[in-house]
Short mmCIF file of C-alpha atoms in Angstrom, two decimals:
data_model
loop_
_atom_site.label_atom_id
_atom_site.label_comp_id
_atom_site.label_asym_id
_atom_site.label_seq_id
_atom_site.Cartn_x
_atom_site.Cartn_y
_atom_site.Cartn_z
CA MET P 30 105.34 87.09 70.35
CA GLU P 31 103.05 86.73 67.33
CA THR P 32 103.39 89.65 64.94
CA ASP P 33 99.71 89.69 63.91
CA ARG P 34 98.12 89.20 67.34
CA MET P 35 97.94 91.71 70.15
CA VAL P 36 97.79 90.89 73.87
CA GLN P 37 96.61 93.50 76.34
CA VAL P 38 95.99 93.74 80.06
CA VAL P 39 92.69 95.41 80.94
CA LEU P 40 91.78 97.07 84.22
CA PRO P 41 87.99 96.54 84.32
CA GLY P 42 87.24 98.52 87.47
CA ILE P 43 88.25 98.81 91.11
CA VAL P 44 89.56 95.29 91.61
CA ALA P 45 92.27 93.36 93.38
CA PRO P 46 95.32 92.64 91.21
CA GLU P 47 93.83 89.25 90.36
CA GLY P 48 90.91 91.08 88.76
CA LEU P 49 93.04 92.24 85.82
CA GLU P 50 91.85 90.74 82.53
CA ILE P 51 93.75 89.57 79.45
CA ARG P 52 92.40 90.65 76.07
CA HIS P 53 93.45 89.48 72.61
CA GLY P 54 93.02 91.29 69.32
CA ARG P 55 94.63 92.28 66.06
CA VAL P 56 97.69 94.47 65.90
CA PRO P 57 96.61 98.08 65.22
CA GLN P 58 97.54 99.94 62.04
CA ALA P 59 99.61 103.11 62.02
CA GLY P 60 97.69 106.15 60.83
CA PRO P 61 99.22 109.35 59.43
CA GLY P 62 102.03 110.57 61.65
CA GLN P 63 101.89 107.42 63.79
CA ILE P 64 104.03 104.38 64.54
CA VAL P 65 103.24 100.93 65.88
CA ILE P 66 105.60 99.76 68.63
CA ALA P 67 106.16 96.11 69.46
CA MET P 68 106.50 96.45 73.21
CA GLU P 69 109.57 94.84 74.79
CA ALA P 70 109.27 96.22 78.32
CA SER P 71 106.68 98.16 80.32
CA GLY P 72 106.96 99.06 83.97
CA VAL P 73 104.79 98.64 87.04
CA SER P 74 104.68 101.97 88.85
CA PHE P 75 102.81 103.63 91.69
CA ALA P 76 100.42 105.11 89.13
CA GLU P 77 98.98 101.70 88.21
CA GLN P 78 98.63 100.85 91.89
CA GLN P 79 96.55 103.99 92.33
CA MET P 80 94.55 103.39 89.15
CA ARG P 81 93.33 99.94 90.22
CA ARG P 82 91.94 101.62 93.35
CA GLY P 83 90.34 104.37 91.27
CA ARG P 84 92.64 106.82 93.08
CA TYR P 85 94.85 108.22 90.33
CA TYR P 86 94.17 111.92 89.84
CA ASP P 87 93.10 111.96 86.18
CA GLN P 88 92.76 108.33 85.17
CA PRO P 89 90.31 107.52 82.34
CA PRO P 90 86.97 105.77 82.93
CA PHE P 91 87.04 101.98 83.38
CA PRO P 92 87.73 99.73 81.56
CA PHE P 93 91.13 100.69 80.13
CA VAL P 94 94.60 99.31 79.50
CA PRO P 95 97.04 100.58 82.16
CA GLY P 96 100.78 101.01 81.65
CA TYR P 97 102.43 104.39 82.13
CA ASP P 98 105.43 103.91 79.86
CA LEU P 99 107.09 101.42 77.55
CA VAL P 100 110.13 100.57 75.48
CA GLY P 101 110.01 98.62 72.24
CA ARG P 102 110.89 98.34 68.57
CA VAL P 103 109.10 100.27 65.84
CA LEU P 104 107.12 97.67 63.92
CA ALA P 105 105.43 99.90 61.35
CA THR P 106 105.25 103.55 60.33
CA GLY P 107 102.31 105.54 59.02
CA GLU P 108 102.07 108.12 56.28
CA GLY P 109 104.44 111.04 56.78
CA VAL P 110 106.74 109.15 59.15
CA ASP P 111 110.34 108.26 58.25
CA ALA P 112 110.25 104.57 57.28
CA GLY P 113 113.82 104.35 58.56
CA LEU P 114 112.42 104.29 62.09
CA THR P 115 111.28 100.70 61.54
CA GLY P 116 113.28 98.36 63.72
CA ARG P 117 114.63 101.08 65.99
CA ARG P 118 114.23 100.87 69.75
CA VAL P 119 112.22 103.74 71.24
CA ALA P 120 110.72 104.74 74.56
CA ALA P 121 107.41 106.47 75.18
CA LEU P 122 105.47 107.99 78.02
CA VAL P 123 101.78 107.18 77.52
CA LYS P 124 100.08 107.34 80.98
CA VAL P 125 97.79 104.46 79.96
CA GLY P 126 98.04 101.77 77.29
CA GLY P 127 101.57 100.52 77.90
CA TRP P 128 100.56 97.06 79.11
CA SER P 129 100.00 95.87 75.57
CA SER P 130 102.14 93.80 73.22
CA HIS P 131 101.60 96.46 70.53
CA VAL P 132 101.01 100.17 70.98
CA VAL P 133 100.15 102.79 68.37
CA LEU P 134 101.09 106.40 69.06
CA ASP P 135 102.21 109.60 67.38
CA ALA P 136 105.78 109.26 66.14
CA ALA P 137 106.60 112.61 67.75
CA ASP P 138 105.95 111.08 71.20
CA ALA P 139 108.69 108.45 70.83
CA VAL P 140 112.23 108.99 72.09
CA GLU P 141 115.03 106.93 70.59
CA VAL P 142 116.90 104.64 72.98
CA PRO P 143 120.69 104.79 72.48
CA GLU P 144 122.73 101.76 71.57
CA GLY P 145 124.16 99.95 74.56
CA LEU P 146 120.97 99.91 76.62
CA THR P 147 118.66 96.93 76.69
CA ALA P 148 114.90 97.45 76.62
CA ALA P 149 114.58 96.53 80.30
CA GLU P 150 117.45 98.83 81.34
CA ALA P 151 115.93 101.73 79.43
CA GLU P 152 112.47 101.05 80.86
CA THR P 153 113.71 101.41 84.44
CA VAL P 154 114.37 105.13 83.88
CA VAL P 155 111.56 106.31 81.57
CA VAL P 156 108.85 107.73 83.86
CA ASN P 157 111.05 107.65 86.98
CA GLY P 158 114.02 109.23 85.24
CA ILE P 159 112.09 112.01 83.52
CA THR P 160 110.31 112.83 86.76
CA ALA P 161 113.56 112.98 88.72
CA TRP P 162 115.47 114.96 86.07
CA GLN P 163 112.79 117.59 85.57
CA MET P 164 112.17 118.12 89.29
CA LEU P 165 115.89 118.38 90.01
CA HIS P 166 117.02 120.51 87.07
CA ARG P 167 113.92 122.31 85.80
CA ARG P 168 112.07 122.97 89.06
CA ALA P 169 114.55 123.08 91.96
CA ARG P 170 117.59 123.85 89.76
CA VAL P 171 119.89 122.15 92.24
CA GLN P 172 123.54 123.21 92.09
CA ALA P 173 126.81 121.75 93.32
CA GLY P 174 127.41 122.40 96.99
CA GLN P 175 123.74 122.49 97.94
CA THR P 176 122.01 120.09 100.33
CA VAL P 177 118.77 118.37 99.35
CA LEU P 178 116.28 116.09 101.08
CA VAL P 179 114.77 113.23 99.09
CA HIS P 180 111.81 111.46 100.67
CA GLY P 181 111.60 107.79 99.74
CA ALA P 182 115.21 107.72 98.54
CA SER P 183 115.10 103.96 98.03
CA GLY P 184 112.03 104.13 95.80
CA GLY P 185 111.76 104.30 92.03
CA VAL P 186 111.83 108.08 91.60
CA GLY P 187 113.63 108.81 94.86
CA SER P 188 116.61 106.59 94.10
CA ILE P 189 117.20 108.21 90.71
CA LEU P 190 116.66 111.66 92.21
CA ALA P 191 119.28 111.00 94.87
CA GLN P 192 121.79 109.71 92.33
CA LEU P 193 121.24 112.59 89.90
CA ALA P 194 121.61 115.07 92.76
CA ARG P 195 124.89 113.45 93.79
CA ALA P 196 126.08 113.57 90.18
CA ALA P 197 125.28 117.31 90.20
CA GLY P 198 127.51 117.76 93.26
CA ALA P 199 124.83 118.10 95.94
CA THR P 200 124.79 116.57 99.40
CA VAL P 201 121.80 114.27 99.68
CA ILE P 202 119.80 113.30 102.75
CA GLY P 203 117.39 110.48 101.99
CA THR P 204 114.52 109.01 104.00
CA ALA P 205 114.03 105.24 103.89
CA SER P 206 113.36 102.32 106.18
CA ALA P 207 116.43 101.03 108.00
CA ARG P 208 116.83 97.97 105.76
CA HIS P 209 117.69 100.27 102.84
CA HIS P 210 120.26 102.41 104.67
CA ASP P 211 123.35 100.44 103.67
CA ALA P 212 122.33 100.67 100.02
CA LEU P 213 121.85 104.43 100.36
CA ARG P 214 125.26 104.83 101.97
CA GLU P 215 126.79 103.02 99.00
CA LEU P 216 125.26 105.76 96.84
CA ASP P 217 126.82 108.39 99.15
CA VAL P 218 123.39 109.34 100.48
CA ILE P 219 122.91 110.18 104.18
CA PRO P 220 120.04 107.96 105.37
CA VAL P 221 117.25 108.95 107.74
CA ASP P 222 114.85 106.35 109.14
CA TYR P 223 111.32 107.61 108.55
CA ARG P 224 109.96 104.87 110.80
CA ALA P 225 112.00 106.07 113.77
CA GLY P 226 109.73 109.08 114.26
CA ASN P 227 110.16 112.84 113.90
CA VAL P 228 111.85 112.92 110.52
CA ALA P 229 112.00 116.72 110.64
CA ALA P 230 114.09 116.66 113.83
CA GLN P 231 116.48 114.10 112.33
CA VAL P 232 116.94 116.26 109.23
CA ARG P 233 117.45 119.47 111.24
CA GLU P 234 120.22 117.76 113.16
CA LEU P 235 121.96 117.01 109.84
CA ALA P 236 121.20 120.41 108.28
CA PRO P 237 120.71 122.99 111.06
CA GLY P 238 120.41 125.86 108.59
CA GLY P 239 117.79 124.09 106.50
CA VAL P 240 118.08 122.35 103.15
CA ASP P 241 118.14 123.91 99.69
CA ALA P 242 115.50 121.61 98.21
CA VAL P 243 113.02 118.97 99.35
CA PHE P 244 111.36 116.43 97.06
CA ASP P 245 108.20 115.09 98.68
CA HIS P 246 105.95 112.35 97.28
CA VAL P 247 104.30 111.57 100.60
CA GLY P 248 101.79 114.42 100.83
CA GLY P 249 99.64 115.09 103.88
CA ARG P 250 101.50 116.31 106.95
CA SER P 251 104.85 115.53 105.33
CA VAL P 252 104.48 118.43 102.88
CA VAL P 253 104.07 120.89 105.74
CA ASP P 254 107.15 119.51 107.51
CA SER P 255 109.09 119.64 104.25
CA TRP P 256 108.26 123.32 103.76
CA HIS P 257 109.53 124.17 107.25
CA LEU P 258 112.80 122.30 106.59
CA LEU P 259 113.77 124.68 103.78
CA GLY P 260 116.60 127.12 104.33
CA PRO P 261 116.71 130.64 102.83
CA GLY P 262 115.90 130.53 99.12
CA GLY P 263 115.00 126.85 99.32
CA SER P 264 112.61 125.05 97.01
CA LEU P 265 109.96 122.44 97.83
CA VAL P 266 108.83 120.17 95.01
CA ALA P 267 105.83 117.99 95.89
CA TYR P 268 104.92 115.30 93.41
CA GLY P 269 102.45 112.93 95.00
CA SER P 270 100.31 111.96 97.95
CA ALA P 271 101.44 108.42 98.72
CA SER P 272 100.23 108.72 102.30
CA THR P 273 96.63 108.83 101.02
CA ARG P 274 96.94 105.72 98.82
CA ASP P 275 94.40 103.71 100.76
CA ASP P 276 92.06 106.58 101.60
CA THR P 277 88.50 106.74 100.35
CA GLY P 278 86.61 109.76 99.07
CA SER P 279 87.73 112.25 96.45
CA LYS P 280 90.93 111.27 94.66
CA GLN P 281 91.47 114.91 93.65
CA TRP P 282 91.28 116.36 97.15
CA PRO P 283 94.77 115.35 98.40
CA VAL P 284 96.37 116.95 95.34
CA LEU P 285 94.17 120.04 95.48
CA LYS P 286 95.11 120.50 99.13
CA ILE P 287 98.80 120.44 98.22
CA LEU P 288 98.21 122.88 95.36
CA ALA P 289 96.43 125.27 97.72
CA ARG P 290 99.26 125.09 100.22
CA THR P 291 101.95 125.71 97.61
CA TRP P 292 100.01 128.71 96.29
CA LEU P 293 99.74 130.14 99.80
CA TRP P 294 103.39 129.51 100.64
CA ASN P 295 104.53 131.22 97.45
CA THR P 296 102.79 134.42 98.56
CA LEU P 297 105.00 134.62 101.64
CA PRO P 298 107.91 137.11 101.37
CA ASN P 299 110.63 134.74 102.55
CA GLY P 300 112.41 133.86 99.30
CA ARG P 301 111.39 130.21 99.43
CA SER P 302 109.29 128.53 96.75
CA ALA P 303 106.92 125.57 96.52
CA SER P 304 105.40 123.76 93.57
CA PHE P 305 103.52 120.61 92.68
CA TYR P 306 105.17 118.70 89.85
CA ASN P 307 103.00 117.06 87.22
CA ILE P 308 104.87 115.27 84.45
CA TRP P 309 102.10 116.17 81.96
CA ALA P 310 102.04 119.89 82.72
CA GLY P 311 102.05 122.00 79.57
CA ARG P 312 101.20 119.23 77.14
CA ALA P 313 97.68 120.41 76.37
CA LEU P 314 98.68 124.01 75.68
CA ALA P 315 102.10 123.56 74.06
CA LYS P 316 102.44 120.02 72.73
CA ASP P 317 105.53 120.67 70.59
CA ARG P 318 107.39 122.30 73.47
CA PHE P 319 106.36 119.48 75.79
CA ARG P 320 107.65 116.87 73.35
CA ALA P 321 110.94 118.69 72.79
CA ARG P 322 111.54 118.96 76.53
CA LEU P 323 110.63 115.30 77.07
CA ASP P 324 113.00 114.20 74.31
CA ALA P 325 115.85 116.35 75.64
CA ASP P 326 115.41 115.27 79.25
CA LEU P 327 114.99 111.56 78.60
CA THR P 328 118.05 111.67 76.35
CA GLU P 329 119.99 113.18 79.29
CA VAL P 330 118.70 110.45 81.59
CA PHE P 331 119.69 107.69 79.16
CA ALA P 332 123.17 109.25 78.91
CA ALA P 333 123.46 109.32 82.71
CA LEU P 334 122.47 105.66 82.82
CA ARG P 335 125.08 104.73 80.23
CA ARG P 336 127.79 106.69 82.09
CA GLY P 337 126.93 104.94 85.32
CA ASP P 338 125.85 108.15 87.08
CA ILE P 339 122.62 106.36 87.91
CA THR P 340 121.64 102.73 88.31
CA ALA P 341 118.10 101.45 88.45
CA PRO P 342 117.97 97.79 89.47
CA ILE P 343 115.38 95.42 88.06
CA ALA P 344 113.48 93.63 90.82
CA ALA P 345 111.65 91.17 88.59
CA ARG P 346 110.70 90.47 84.97
CA LEU P 347 107.37 88.86 84.27
CA PRO P 348 105.45 88.23 81.05
CA LEU P 349 102.55 90.53 80.25
CA THR P 350 100.08 87.74 80.97
CA GLN P 351 101.31 87.70 84.59
CA ALA P 352 100.53 91.38 85.17
CA ALA P 353 98.38 90.53 88.21
CA GLU P 354 101.32 88.83 89.91
CA ALA P 355 103.58 91.75 88.98
CA LEU P 356 101.17 94.30 90.42
CA ARG P 357 100.73 92.37 93.64
CA LEU P 358 104.51 92.06 93.97
CA ALA P 359 104.91 95.81 93.43
CA GLU P 360 102.33 96.54 96.11
CA SER P 361 103.86 94.12 98.60
CA GLY P 362 106.77 96.39 99.43
CA THR P 363 109.05 93.35 99.60
CA VAL P 364 111.27 94.11 96.59
CA SER P 365 113.67 96.85 95.62
CA GLY P 366 113.94 98.01 92.03
CA LYS P 367 111.67 98.16 89.01
CA ILE P 368 109.23 95.40 88.12
CA ILE P 369 109.18 94.90 84.35
CA LEU P 370 106.50 93.35 82.15
CA THR P 371 107.67 91.83 78.88
CA ALA P 372 105.73 90.86 75.77
#
């Protein structure tokens, strides 16, 4: 990677993966309070798949550089930033802009990666790990001895959720296609085949009294079924609408529908709770608190990864210039694990 040249992937509009463009430019300068990161690894997540369809809830106007998160070395520091950060490996959650060989951001938004983790290893658990940790421990507050249902337990967030829940001492039921069941059993997760029909009935057979928490990224009808699977005092955490990925029309409507349902359910006097998790919640109103929580939670996730409490396999590593191939591979549903772009 040239130190004075920047390479970026640009999403110009609603295009097929092959429509991604490569842009070259000069490496940005760090302003006051900022750092420049030489990206080593950035992930391909469901968010980018939605963005290229124009379906991500609050994506910016086209054209823009996608890339939800990244890991890299601090190349330069701006005024007011500890120069000792230079050369250190950090991770950052950026929503957009990560698919770039160099990224400039506020130093306060970077989280240091501990020794012993490679850039690619750390990248596998940035957005997925924070999402899983916060839903499990900050929203549902899952405790040892409880039973939880994780939809998409073989997916990026779902797999980490299931492993973190097991590490917390919970029994985990996980939905996945049959080809992933052996892998789930190896993680001590009870598999349910969502393609076999009537997932709710399969779960009720395993947990007749209901489950203590459900984590649902599917949206649509699944959220309603998830709510009815809760036992007394149970908690539903919805965090997506994957079932509407290929829909047309308003991209906000599927999320707004879930928000309306959770509001209604929370008014019911049955002791159960429902919420929609948004990783960016609170940032606009309390940026310092948001950053402190992000730093604390990602540090916990990195520690869990180092201990072996969680594993996040890498499905493929491709150079940044092959982002189109990486995105198409991610959307194919033929691989398990995180797809990593490298600079």
